[in-house]
mmCIF file of C-alpha atoms in Angstrom:
data_model
loop_
_atom_site.group_PDB
_atom_site.id
_atom_site.type_symbol
_atom_site.label_atom_id
_atom_site.label_comp_id
_atom_site.label_asym_id
_atom_site.label_seq_id
_atom_site.Cartn_x
_atom_site.Cartn_y
_atom_site.Cartn_z
ATOM 1 C CA PRO N 10 192.168 29.584 28.994
ATOM 2 C CA ARG N 11 194.217 26.596 27.765
ATOM 3 C CA LEU N 12 192.124 24.154 29.807
ATOM 4 C CA LYS N 13 188.916 25.596 28.309
ATOM 5 C CA GLN N 14 190.281 25.062 24.789
ATOM 6 C CA ILE N 15 191.056 21.432 25.635
ATOM 7 C CA GLU N 16 187.562 20.920 27.050
ATOM 8 C CA GLN N 17 185.963 22.474 23.949
ATOM 9 C CA ALA N 18 188.045 20.255 21.655
ATOM 10 C CA ASN N 19 187.111 17.208 23.735
ATOM 11 C CA GLU N 20 183.387 18.077 23.604
ATOM 12 C CA ALA N 21 183.534 18.631 19.836
ATOM 13 C CA GLU N 22 185.281 15.272 19.376
ATOM 14 C CA GLU N 23 182.716 13.549 21.625
ATOM 15 C CA ALA N 24 179.870 15.094 19.608
ATOM 16 C CA GLU N 25 181.420 13.922 16.326
ATOM 17 C CA TYR N 26 182.458 10.388 17.301
ATOM 18 C CA GLY N 27 180.255 9.442 20.270
ATOM 19 C CA ASP N 28 181.124 5.925 21.477
ATOM 20 C CA ARG N 29 183.020 4.933 18.321
ATOM 21 C CA GLU N 30 186.788 4.508 18.380
ATOM 22 C CA LEU N 31 188.911 7.238 16.839
ATOM 23 C CA GLU N 32 190.972 6.495 13.720
ATOM 24 C CA GLU N 33 194.155 6.970 15.760
ATOM 25 C CA MET N 34 193.020 4.258 18.175
ATOM 26 C CA GLY N 35 192.370 1.690 15.450
ATOM 27 C CA GLY N 36 188.692 2.428 14.931
ATOM 28 C CA ASN N 37 187.181 3.203 11.582
ATOM 29 C CA GLY N 38 185.609 6.420 12.836
ATOM 30 C CA SER N 39 182.662 7.438 10.739
ATOM 31 C CA VAL N 40 183.696 5.582 7.597
ATOM 32 C CA ASP N 41 180.678 3.887 6.065
ATOM 33 C CA VAL N 42 181.338 2.481 2.611
ATOM 34 C CA ASN N 43 178.571 1.725 0.163
ATOM 35 C CA THR N 44 178.478 1.393 -3.615
ATOM 36 C CA GLU N 45 177.322 4.976 -4.225
ATOM 37 C CA LYS N 46 180.141 6.478 -2.138
ATOM 38 C CA LEU N 47 182.675 4.186 -3.795
ATOM 39 C CA LYS N 48 181.481 5.168 -7.282
ATOM 40 C CA GLN N 49 181.650 8.865 -6.374
ATOM 41 C CA LYS N 50 185.168 8.496 -4.973
ATOM 42 C CA MET N 51 186.324 6.578 -8.069
ATOM 43 C CA ALA N 52 184.920 9.309 -10.350
ATOM 44 C CA GLU N 53 186.687 11.953 -8.262
ATOM 45 C CA LEU N 54 189.983 10.045 -8.430
ATOM 46 C CA ASN N 55 189.639 9.557 -12.192
ATOM 47 C CA LYS N 56 189.016 13.290 -12.618
ATOM 48 C CA ARG N 57 192.109 14.110 -10.528
ATOM 49 C CA LEU N 58 194.269 11.644 -12.450
ATOM 50 C CA LYS N 59 193.084 13.049 -15.768
ATOM 51 C CA LYS N 60 193.856 16.585 -14.579
ATOM 52 C CA ASN N 61 197.306 15.544 -13.278
ATOM 53 C CA GLY N 62 198.028 13.652 -16.489
ATOM 54 C CA GLN N 63 197.258 16.722 -18.600
ATOM 55 C CA GLU N 64 199.400 18.941 -16.395
ATOM 56 C CA SER N 65 202.429 16.679 -16.136
ATOM 57 C CA GLY N 66 202.107 14.719 -19.358
ATOM 58 C CA ALA N 67 203.908 11.779 -17.679
ATOM 59 C CA GLU N 68 202.827 8.220 -16.885
ATOM 60 C CA LYS N 69 203.765 8.440 -13.204
ATOM 61 C CA ASP N 70 200.141 7.816 -12.194
ATOM 62 C CA LYS N 71 200.176 4.241 -13.488
ATOM 63 C CA ALA N 72 199.960 2.692 -9.992
ATOM 64 C CA ALA N 73 197.008 4.921 -9.106
ATOM 65 C CA ARG N 74 195.216 3.972 -12.317
ATOM 66 C CA GLN N 75 195.792 0.280 -11.583
ATOM 67 C CA GLY N 76 194.357 0.780 -8.091
ATOM 68 C CA ILE N 77 191.246 2.424 -9.483
ATOM 69 C CA LYS N 78 190.882 -0.349 -12.060
ATOM 70 C CA LYS N 79 191.094 -2.960 -9.284
ATOM 71 C CA LEU N 80 188.415 -1.068 -7.347
ATOM 72 C CA GLU N 81 186.199 -0.995 -10.425
ATOM 73 C CA LYS N 82 186.682 -4.594 -11.557
ATOM 74 C CA ASP N 83 187.074 -6.399 -8.225
ATOM 75 C CA CYS N 84 185.987 -4.455 -5.136
ATOM 76 C CA LEU N 85 182.870 -2.742 -6.493
ATOM 77 C CA PRO N 86 181.180 -5.956 -7.739
ATOM 78 C CA ARG N 87 181.949 -7.704 -4.454
ATOM 79 C CA LEU N 88 180.556 -4.759 -2.465
ATOM 80 C CA GLU N 89 177.379 -4.790 -4.581
ATOM 81 C CA LYS N 90 177.010 -8.542 -4.012
ATOM 82 C CA TYR N 91 177.540 -8.068 -0.271
ATOM 83 C CA GLU N 92 174.890 -5.326 -0.137
ATOM 84 C CA ASP N 93 172.420 -7.561 -2.013
ATOM 85 C CA GLN N 94 173.070 -10.424 0.413
ATOM 86 C CA THR N 95 172.690 -8.109 3.406
ATOM 87 C CA SER N 96 169.370 -6.765 2.123
ATOM 88 C CA THR N 97 168.126 -10.325 1.451
ATOM 89 C CA LEU N 98 169.145 -11.390 4.964
ATOM 90 C CA ALA N 99 167.307 -8.393 6.500
ATOM 91 C CA GLY N 100 167.213 -9.457 10.157
ATOM 92 C CA ARG N 101 167.054 -13.193 9.517
ATOM 93 C CA ASN N 102 169.582 -15.745 10.756
ATOM 94 C CA SER N 103 170.136 -17.348 7.364
ATOM 95 C CA TYR N 104 168.738 -17.778 3.878
ATOM 96 C CA SER N 105 169.240 -20.192 1.014
ATOM 97 C CA LYS N 106 171.132 -19.002 -2.043
ATOM 98 C CA THR N 107 168.906 -21.054 -4.341
ATOM 99 C CA ASP N 108 165.614 -20.000 -2.679
ATOM 100 C CA PRO N 109 165.959 -16.664 -0.854
ATOM 101 C CA ASP N 110 162.551 -17.090 0.823
ATOM 102 C CA ALA N 111 163.672 -20.329 2.499
ATOM 103 C CA THR N 112 165.869 -20.662 5.572
ATOM 104 C CA CYS N 113 168.716 -23.164 5.788
ATOM 105 C CA MET N 114 167.885 -25.922 8.292
ATOM 106 C CA LEU N 115 169.236 -29.329 9.248
ATOM 107 C CA MET N 116 166.722 -32.052 8.404
ATOM 108 C CA LYS N 117 166.073 -35.282 10.305
ATOM 109 C CA GLU N 118 167.281 -37.458 7.432
ATOM 110 C CA ASP N 119 170.636 -35.649 7.588
ATOM 111 C CA ARG N 120 171.485 -37.246 10.962
ATOM 112 C CA VAL N 121 172.876 -40.398 9.343
ATOM 113 C CA ALA N 122 175.212 -38.497 7.062
ATOM 114 C CA LYS N 123 178.823 -38.055 8.170
ATOM 115 C CA ARG N 124 178.620 -34.318 7.740
ATOM 116 C CA PRO N 125 175.074 -32.978 7.581
ATOM 117 C CA TRP N 126 174.546 -29.906 5.434
ATOM 118 C CA PRO N 127 171.768 -27.428 5.976
ATOM 119 C CA ARG N 128 169.097 -27.518 3.296
ATOM 120 C CA PRO N 129 166.605 -24.880 2.227
ATOM 121 C CA ALA N 130 163.395 -25.357 4.178
ATOM 122 C CA TYR N 131 160.344 -23.530 5.417
ATOM 123 C CA ASN N 132 159.298 -23.492 9.056
ATOM 124 C CA ILE N 133 155.553 -23.222 8.611
ATOM 125 C CA GLN N 134 153.560 -22.379 11.694
ATOM 126 C CA ALA N 135 149.824 -21.832 11.717
ATOM 127 C CA GLY N 136 147.679 -20.480 14.496
ATOM 128 C CA THR N 137 144.166 -21.841 14.789
ATOM 129 C CA GLU N 138 141.149 -20.921 16.827
ATOM 130 C CA GLY N 139 138.019 -23.034 16.700
ATOM 131 C CA GLN N 140 139.499 -25.014 13.789
ATOM 132 C CA LEU N 141 139.903 -21.831 11.740
ATOM 133 C CA ILE N 142 143.352 -20.649 10.662
ATOM 134 C CA VAL N 143 143.883 -17.206 12.184
ATOM 135 C CA GLY N 144 147.607 -16.695 11.647
#
């Protein structure tokens, strides 16, 4: 009976986590952070702090409030920026910040520079058939 319980627990854990590492083993498990989840969690924490503040009437939650403020002012904007950059990248190797449609490439004239920097450029390729552009 004990061995069956262990097997059932192992199967349930395998179904939940699959190939991902468990939190105990240093993995992040099923944690997937996005701006919506972060906003929901911040609202939940604010509600809890307000409730605790009314019950206790003390300012012992100051550190928690500072943490939430840091999330709101620092982490949330950076997460939103990261999500925007990830959506702009969308399967590409790179993109230019000044022209999101362009890809950053090293140009021939950059070879003489000490430290060449990639520049926004377009790699235009056209397919022709019978002197007509087909793609």
